[in-house]
PDB file of C-alpha atoms and ligand atoms in Angstrom:
ATOM      1  CA  MET A 158      49.934  78.362 -16.549  1.00  0.00           C
ATOM      2  CA  THR A 159      46.739  76.325 -16.999  1.00  0.00           C
ATOM      3  CA  ASN A 160      44.606  79.404 -16.428  1.00  0.00           C
ATOM      4  CA  CYS A 161      46.650  81.471 -18.765  1.00  0.00           C
ATOM      5  CA  GLN A 162      46.692  78.825 -21.470  1.00  0.00           C
ATOM      6  CA  SER A 163      42.900  78.731 -21.530  1.00  0.00           C
ATOM      7  CA  GLN A 164      43.042  82.360 -22.684  1.00  0.00           C
ATOM      8  CA  LEU A 165      45.289  81.510 -25.596  1.00  0.00           C
ATOM      9  CA  LYS A 166      43.722  81.241 -29.049  1.00  0.00           C
ATOM     10  CA  VAL A 167      45.665  79.852 -31.988  1.00  0.00           C
ATOM     11  CA  LEU A 168      46.397  82.668 -34.398  1.00  0.00           C
ATOM     12  CA  ILE A 169      48.936  81.075 -36.761  1.00  0.00           C
ATOM     13  CA  ARG A 170      49.272  77.297 -36.968  1.00  0.00           C
ATOM     14  CA  ARG A 171      52.639  75.574 -37.252  1.00  0.00           C
ATOM     15  CA  ASP A 172      51.969  74.461 -40.837  1.00  0.00           C
ATOM     16  CA  GLU A 173      51.281  78.063 -41.871  1.00  0.00           C
ATOM     17  CA  ILE A 174      54.467  79.150 -40.116  1.00  0.00           C
ATOM     18  CA  LYS A 175      56.376  76.435 -41.933  1.00  0.00           C
ATOM     19  CA  LYS A 176      55.100  77.614 -45.309  1.00  0.00           C
ATOM     20  CA  ALA A 177      55.953  81.243 -44.528  1.00  0.00           C
ATOM     21  CA  VAL A 178      59.465  80.306 -43.407  1.00  0.00           C
ATOM     22  CA  ALA A 179      59.974  78.355 -46.653  1.00  0.00           C
ATOM     23  CA  ARG A 180      58.776  81.341 -48.690  1.00  0.00           C
ATOM     24  CA  LEU A 181      61.065  83.758 -46.835  1.00  0.00           C
ATOM     25  CA  ALA A 182      63.998  81.372 -47.280  1.00  0.00           C
ATOM     26  CA  ARG A 183      63.351  81.252 -51.040  1.00  0.00           C
ATOM     27  CA  GLU A 184      63.335  85.058 -51.204  1.00  0.00           C
ATOM     28  CA  ILE A 185      66.521  85.359 -49.140  1.00  0.00           C
ATOM     29  CA  ASN A 186      68.315  82.587 -51.071  1.00  0.00           C
ATOM     30  CA  ARG A 187      67.453  84.369 -54.308  1.00  0.00           C
ATOM     31  CA  ASP A 188      68.484  87.863 -53.146  1.00  0.00           C
ATOM     32  CA  TYR A 189      71.759  86.876 -51.473  1.00  0.00           C
ATOM     33  CA  GLN A 190      73.118  84.603 -54.211  1.00  0.00           C
ATOM     34  CA  GLY A 191      76.917  84.966 -54.334  1.00  0.00           C
ATOM     35  CA  LYS A 192      76.958  86.801 -50.989  1.00  0.00           C
ATOM     36  CA  ARG A 193      78.050  85.810 -47.517  1.00  0.00           C
ATOM     37  CA  PRO A 194      75.399  87.448 -45.329  1.00  0.00           C
ATOM     38  CA  LEU A 195      75.631  87.966 -41.597  1.00  0.00           C
ATOM     39  CA  LEU A 196      72.291  87.217 -39.965  1.00  0.00           C
ATOM     40  CA  VAL A 197      71.762  89.156 -36.754  1.00  0.00           C
ATOM     41  CA  GLY A 198      69.138  87.636 -34.475  1.00  0.00           C
ATOM     42  CA  VAL A 199      67.452  89.835 -31.910  1.00  0.00           C
ATOM     43  CA  LEU A 200      67.327  87.929 -28.644  1.00  0.00           C
ATOM     44  CA  LYS A 201      65.395  86.272 -27.361  1.00  0.00           C
ATOM     45  CA  GLY A 202      62.213  86.313 -29.408  1.00  0.00           C
ATOM     46  CA  SER A 203      63.727  85.450 -32.790  1.00  0.00           C
ATOM     47  CA  PHE A 204      65.542  82.282 -31.732  1.00  0.00           C
ATOM     48  CA  VAL A 205      63.021  79.683 -32.954  1.00  0.00           C
ATOM     49  CA  PHE A 206      62.266  81.548 -36.183  1.00  0.00           C
ATOM     50  CA  MET A 207      65.953  82.008 -36.911  1.00  0.00           C
ATOM     51  CA  ALA A 208      66.738  78.354 -36.207  1.00  0.00           C
ATOM     52  CA  ASP A 209      64.087  77.242 -38.702  1.00  0.00           C
ATOM     53  CA  LEU A 210      64.980  79.870 -41.274  1.00  0.00           C
ATOM     54  CA  VAL A 211      68.755  79.303 -41.404  1.00  0.00           C
ATOM     55  CA  ARG A 212      68.302  75.597 -42.000  1.00  0.00           C
ATOM     56  CA  GLN A 213      66.611  76.460 -45.276  1.00  0.00           C
ATOM     57  CA  LEU A 214      69.224  78.947 -46.406  1.00  0.00           C
ATOM     58  CA  ASP A 215      71.675  77.584 -48.910  1.00  0.00           C
ATOM     59  CA  LEU A 216      74.246  80.368 -48.459  1.00  0.00           C
ATOM     60  CA  PRO A 217      77.660  80.619 -46.758  1.00  0.00           C
ATOM     61  CA  LEU A 218      76.087  82.697 -43.994  1.00  0.00           C
ATOM     62  CA  GLU A 219      77.280  83.592 -40.514  1.00  0.00           C
ATOM     63  CA  LEU A 220      75.225  84.318 -37.405  1.00  0.00           C
ATOM     64  CA  ASP A 221      75.437  86.768 -34.585  1.00  0.00           C
ATOM     65  CA  PHE A 222      73.030  88.011 -31.937  1.00  0.00           C
ATOM     66  CA  VAL A 223      72.166  91.209 -30.142  1.00  0.00           C
ATOM     67  CA  LYS A 224      70.065  91.603 -27.072  1.00  0.00           C
ATOM     68  CA  LEU A 225      68.182  94.807 -26.510  1.00  0.00           C
ATOM     69  CA  SER A 226      66.317  96.080 -23.527  1.00  0.00           C
ATOM     70  CA  SER A 227      63.508  98.506 -23.656  1.00  0.00           C
ATOM     71  CA  TYR A 228      62.406 100.254 -20.505  1.00  0.00           C
ATOM     72  CA  GLY A 229      58.683 100.000 -20.056  1.00  0.00           C
ATOM     73  CA  SER A 230      56.020  97.535 -19.052  1.00  0.00           C
ATOM     74  CA  ALA A 231      55.991  93.903 -20.195  1.00  0.00           C
ATOM     75  CA  GLN A 232      53.527  94.603 -22.985  1.00  0.00           C
ATOM     76  CA  GLU A 233      54.539  98.058 -24.163  1.00  0.00           C
ATOM     77  CA  SER A 234      57.943  99.220 -25.327  1.00  0.00           C
ATOM     78  CA  SER A 235      58.924 102.702 -24.230  1.00  0.00           C
ATOM     79  CA  GLY A 236      61.244 103.511 -27.085  1.00  0.00           C
ATOM     80  CA  GLN A 237      64.153 103.911 -24.656  1.00  0.00           C
ATOM     81  CA  VAL A 238      66.197 101.092 -26.084  1.00  0.00           C
ATOM     82  CA  LYS A 239      69.616  99.929 -24.900  1.00  0.00           C
ATOM     83  CA  VAL A 240      71.976  97.288 -26.290  1.00  0.00           C
ATOM     84  CA  VAL A 241      72.562  94.810 -23.461  1.00  0.00           C
ATOM     85  CA  GLN A 242      74.463  92.238 -25.503  1.00  0.00           C
ATOM     86  CA  GLU A 243      76.697  93.491 -28.285  1.00  0.00           C
ATOM     87  CA  LEU A 244      77.519  91.878 -31.613  1.00  0.00           C
ATOM     88  CA  GLU A 245      80.762  89.904 -31.615  1.00  0.00           C
ATOM     89  CA  THR A 246      81.269  90.313 -35.367  1.00  0.00           C
ATOM     90  CA  PRO A 247      82.550  93.515 -36.982  1.00  0.00           C
ATOM     91  CA  ILE A 248      79.876  94.378 -39.544  1.00  0.00           C
ATOM     92  CA  GLU A 249      81.612  97.068 -41.576  1.00  0.00           C
ATOM     93  CA  GLY A 250      81.319  96.068 -45.238  1.00  0.00           C
ATOM     94  CA  ARG A 251      79.110  93.057 -44.451  1.00  0.00           C
ATOM     95  CA  ASP A 252      75.670  92.238 -45.854  1.00  0.00           C
ATOM     96  CA  VAL A 253      73.646  92.297 -42.650  1.00  0.00           C
ATOM     97  CA  LEU A 254      70.174  90.790 -42.356  1.00  0.00           C
ATOM     98  CA  VAL A 255      68.389  91.446 -39.065  1.00  0.00           C
ATOM     99  CA  ILE A 256      65.998  88.724 -37.867  1.00  0.00           C
ATOM    100  CA  GLU A 257      63.164  89.982 -35.652  1.00  0.00           C
ATOM    101  CA  ASP A 258      60.176  88.305 -34.039  1.00  0.00           C
ATOM    102  CA  ILE A 259      57.768  91.256 -34.053  1.00  0.00           C
ATOM    103  CA  VAL A 260      57.754  94.798 -35.316  1.00  0.00           C
ATOM    104  CA  ASP A 261      55.172  96.461 -33.115  1.00  0.00           C
ATOM    105  CA  THR A 262      55.523 100.225 -32.552  1.00  0.00           C
ATOM    106  CA  GLY A 263      58.740  99.984 -34.552  1.00  0.00           C
ATOM    107  CA  LEU A 264      60.737 101.786 -31.851  1.00  0.00           C
ATOM    108  CA  THR A 265      62.994  98.844 -31.019  1.00  0.00           C
ATOM    109  CA  THR A 266      63.689  97.884 -34.619  1.00  0.00           C
ATOM    110  CA  SER A 267      64.301 101.415 -35.839  1.00  0.00           C
ATOM    111  CA  PHE A 268      66.719 101.987 -32.962  1.00  0.00           C
ATOM    112  CA  LEU A 269      68.567  98.773 -33.871  1.00  0.00           C
ATOM    113  CA  LEU A 270      68.707  99.575 -37.585  1.00  0.00           C
ATOM    114  CA  ASP A 271      70.094 103.074 -36.848  1.00  0.00           C
ATOM    115  CA  TYR A 272      72.624 101.573 -34.457  1.00  0.00           C
ATOM    116  CA  LEU A 273      73.782  98.988 -37.002  1.00  0.00           C
ATOM    117  CA  ARG A 274      73.858 101.505 -39.847  1.00  0.00           C
ATOM    118  CA  GLN A 275      76.440 103.567 -37.934  1.00  0.00           C
ATOM    119  CA  LYS A 276      78.768 100.575 -38.180  1.00  0.00           C
ATOM    120  CA  LYS A 277      78.739 100.899 -41.985  1.00  0.00           C
ATOM    121  CA  PRO A 278      77.523  97.533 -43.257  1.00  0.00           C
ATOM    122  CA  ALA A 279      77.588  97.084 -47.057  1.00  0.00           C
ATOM    123  CA  SER A 280      73.840  96.459 -46.873  1.00  0.00           C
ATOM    124  CA  LEU A 281      71.275  96.283 -44.094  1.00  0.00           C
ATOM    125  CA  LYS A 282      67.935  94.522 -44.445  1.00  0.00           C
ATOM    126  CA  LEU A 283      65.212  93.362 -42.106  1.00  0.00           C
ATOM    127  CA  CYS A 284      63.380  90.052 -41.929  1.00  0.00           C
ATOM    128  CA  ALA A 285      60.489  89.975 -39.454  1.00  0.00           C
ATOM    129  CA  LEU A 286      58.264  87.048 -38.626  1.00  0.00           C
ATOM    130  CA  THR A 287      55.334  89.273 -37.694  1.00  0.00           C
ATOM    131  CA  ASP A 288      54.246  92.852 -38.203  1.00  0.00           C
ATOM    132  CA  LYS A 289      51.687  94.530 -35.927  1.00  0.00           C
ATOM    133  CA  SER A 290      51.394  97.337 -38.426  1.00  0.00           C
ATOM    134  CA  SER A 291      48.370  99.006 -36.821  1.00  0.00           C
ATOM    135  CA  ARG A 292      50.543  99.907 -33.816  1.00  0.00           C
ATOM    136  CA  ARG A 293      53.361 101.577 -35.708  1.00  0.00           C
ATOM    137  CA  LYS A 294      54.774 104.809 -34.262  1.00  0.00           C
ATOM    138  CA  VAL A 295      57.881 105.065 -36.437  1.00  0.00           C
ATOM    139  CA  ALA A 296      58.204 103.838 -40.011  1.00  0.00           C
ATOM    140  CA  VAL A 297      60.188 100.624 -40.463  1.00  0.00           C
ATOM    141  CA  ALA A 298      60.772  99.053 -43.875  1.00  0.00           C
ATOM    142  CA  ILE A 299      60.428  95.280 -43.609  1.00  0.00           C
ATOM    143  CA  ASP A 300      62.238  93.590 -46.511  1.00  0.00           C
ATOM    144  CA  TYR A 301      61.063  90.055 -45.719  1.00  0.00           C
ATOM    145  CA  LEU A 302      57.813  89.583 -43.775  1.00  0.00           C
ATOM    146  CA  GLY A 303      56.124  86.435 -42.512  1.00  0.00           C
ATOM    147  CA  PHE A 304      52.728  87.660 -41.304  1.00  0.00           C
ATOM    148  CA  THR A 305      50.807  90.805 -40.558  1.00  0.00           C
ATOM    149  CA  VAL A 306      49.111  90.243 -37.190  1.00  0.00           C
ATOM    150  CA  PRO A 307      46.205  92.022 -35.514  1.00  0.00           C
ATOM    151  CA  ASN A 308      46.654  94.331 -32.553  1.00  0.00           C
ATOM    152  CA  LYS A 309      46.704  91.530 -29.985  1.00  0.00           C
ATOM    153  CA  PHE A 310      49.439  90.293 -27.693  1.00  0.00           C
ATOM    154  CA  ILE A 311      50.936  87.181 -29.261  1.00  0.00           C
ATOM    155  CA  VAL A 312      53.055  84.337 -27.873  1.00  0.00           C
ATOM    156  CA  GLY A 313      54.618  81.090 -29.013  1.00  0.00           C
ATOM    157  CA  TYR A 314      57.237  80.063 -31.580  1.00  0.00           C
ATOM    158  CA  GLY A 315      59.906  81.878 -29.572  1.00  0.00           C
ATOM    159  CA  ILE A 316      57.725  84.822 -28.542  1.00  0.00           C
ATOM    160  CA  ASP A 317      56.993  85.287 -24.856  1.00  0.00           C
ATOM    161  CA  TYR A 318      54.730  86.844 -22.351  1.00  0.00           C
ATOM    162  CA  ASP A 319      56.830  87.412 -19.229  1.00  0.00           C
ATOM    163  CA  GLU A 320      59.294  84.732 -20.452  1.00  0.00           C
ATOM    164  CA  LYS A 321      56.532  82.122 -20.784  1.00  0.00           C
ATOM    165  CA  PHE A 322      55.200  80.320 -23.856  1.00  0.00           C
ATOM    166  CA  ARG A 323      58.332  80.577 -26.009  1.00  0.00           C
ATOM    167  CA  ASN A 324      58.231  76.791 -26.457  1.00  0.00           C
ATOM    168  CA  LEU A 325      54.765  76.607 -28.034  1.00  0.00           C
ATOM    169  CA  PRO A 326      55.013  75.429 -31.665  1.00  0.00           C
ATOM    170  CA  ASP A 327      52.116  77.593 -32.911  1.00  0.00           C
ATOM    171  CA  ILE A 328      51.515  81.326 -32.482  1.00  0.00           C
ATOM    172  CA  TYR A 329      48.678  82.262 -30.117  1.00  0.00           C
ATOM    173  CA  ALA A 330      46.891  85.483 -29.291  1.00  0.00           C
ATOM    174  CA  ILE A 331      46.204  86.222 -25.633  1.00  0.00           C
ATOM    175  CA  GLU A 332      42.509  86.984 -25.368  1.00  0.00           C
ATOM    176  CA  ASP A 333      41.324  89.145 -22.490  1.00  0.00           C
TER     177      ASP A 333
HETATM  178  P1  LIG B 647      58.364  97.678 -30.587  1.00  0.00           P
HETATM  179  O1  LIG B 647      59.575  98.445 -30.136  1.00  0.00           O
HETATM  180  O2  LIG B 647      57.089  98.260 -30.039  1.00  0.00           O
HETATM  181  O3  LIG B 647      58.278  97.485 -32.089  1.00  0.00           O
HETATM  182  O4  LIG B 647      58.428  96.269 -29.887  1.00  0.00           O
HETATM  183  C1  LIG B 647      59.240  95.311 -30.337  1.00  0.00           C
HETATM  184  C2  LIG B 647      59.432  94.209 -29.332  1.00  0.00           C
HETATM  185  O5  LIG B 647      58.421  94.189 -28.322  1.00  0.00           O
HETATM  186  C3  LIG B 647      59.339  92.884 -30.043  1.00  0.00           C
HETATM  187  O6  LIG B 647      60.565  92.526 -30.633  1.00  0.00           O
HETATM  188  C4  LIG B 647      58.899  91.996 -28.926  1.00  0.00           C
HETATM  189  O7  LIG B 647      60.021  91.552 -28.196  1.00  0.00           O
HETATM  190  C5  LIG B 647      58.021  92.874 -28.040  1.00  0.00           C
HETATM  191  N1  LIG B 647      56.603  92.674 -28.392  1.00  0.00           N
HETATM  192  C6  LIG B 647      55.799  93.510 -29.084  1.00  0.00           C
HETATM  193  N2  LIG B 647      54.570  92.982 -29.253  1.00  0.00           N
HETATM  194  C7  LIG B 647      54.618  91.762 -28.674  1.00  0.00           C
HETATM  195  C8  LIG B 647      53.664  90.696 -28.551  1.00  0.00           C
HETATM  196  O8  LIG B 647      52.520  90.744 -29.008  1.00  0.00           O
HETATM  197  N3  LIG B 647      54.105  89.591 -27.892  1.00  0.00           N
HETATM  198  C9  LIG B 647      55.358  89.481 -27.363  1.00  0.00           C
HETATM  199  N4  LIG B 647      56.279  90.429 -27.473  1.00  0.00           N
HETATM  200  C10 LIG B 647      55.913  91.568 -28.121  1.00  0.00           C
HETATM  201 MG1  LIG B 648      60.165  90.406 -25.930  1.00  0.00          MG
END
């Protein structure tokens, strides 16, 4: 832990995260006026972001979660995605807003969006805290974006490396 932490460099400070979350909340509040959106958090990485975001949303929203697994190494998603924890809420006719931690290659998110679209929501949008756009393999439209990040492995603010560092309040890059 100590060794590993010495290789962590702050990439996005908590005050910058706070400002971005406030901006995203303003955009979402504006766009979903008069609606009753269902926010779908992608476990586990989005849990801190989602907790901060929903407390700034002044909408009669509901929450649900999905958990996905992607076969591959810890740092690289293979694109072979599986739903390991299903939604509890029927989403047909609902305004669904997916909350993601990172869009990296885009494989996981595009799989999830296709999967949700088959369930015929009234609308389907994506809110992502971070976008590693230089790594994209499949196009993903991000409707609400916090930060574009460089091609580095990041941790903190809910995001892990091997289940560690989710509790850090800032976002760090692992330097090698
Ligand atoms: P994608 O399928 O390549 O877009 O990967 C998406 C998922 O991989 C994210 O939701 C994260 O869970 C994980 N991931 C990608 N890059 C990072 C990173 O830098 N740190 C931690 N997890 C990451
Ligand atoms: Mg992950």
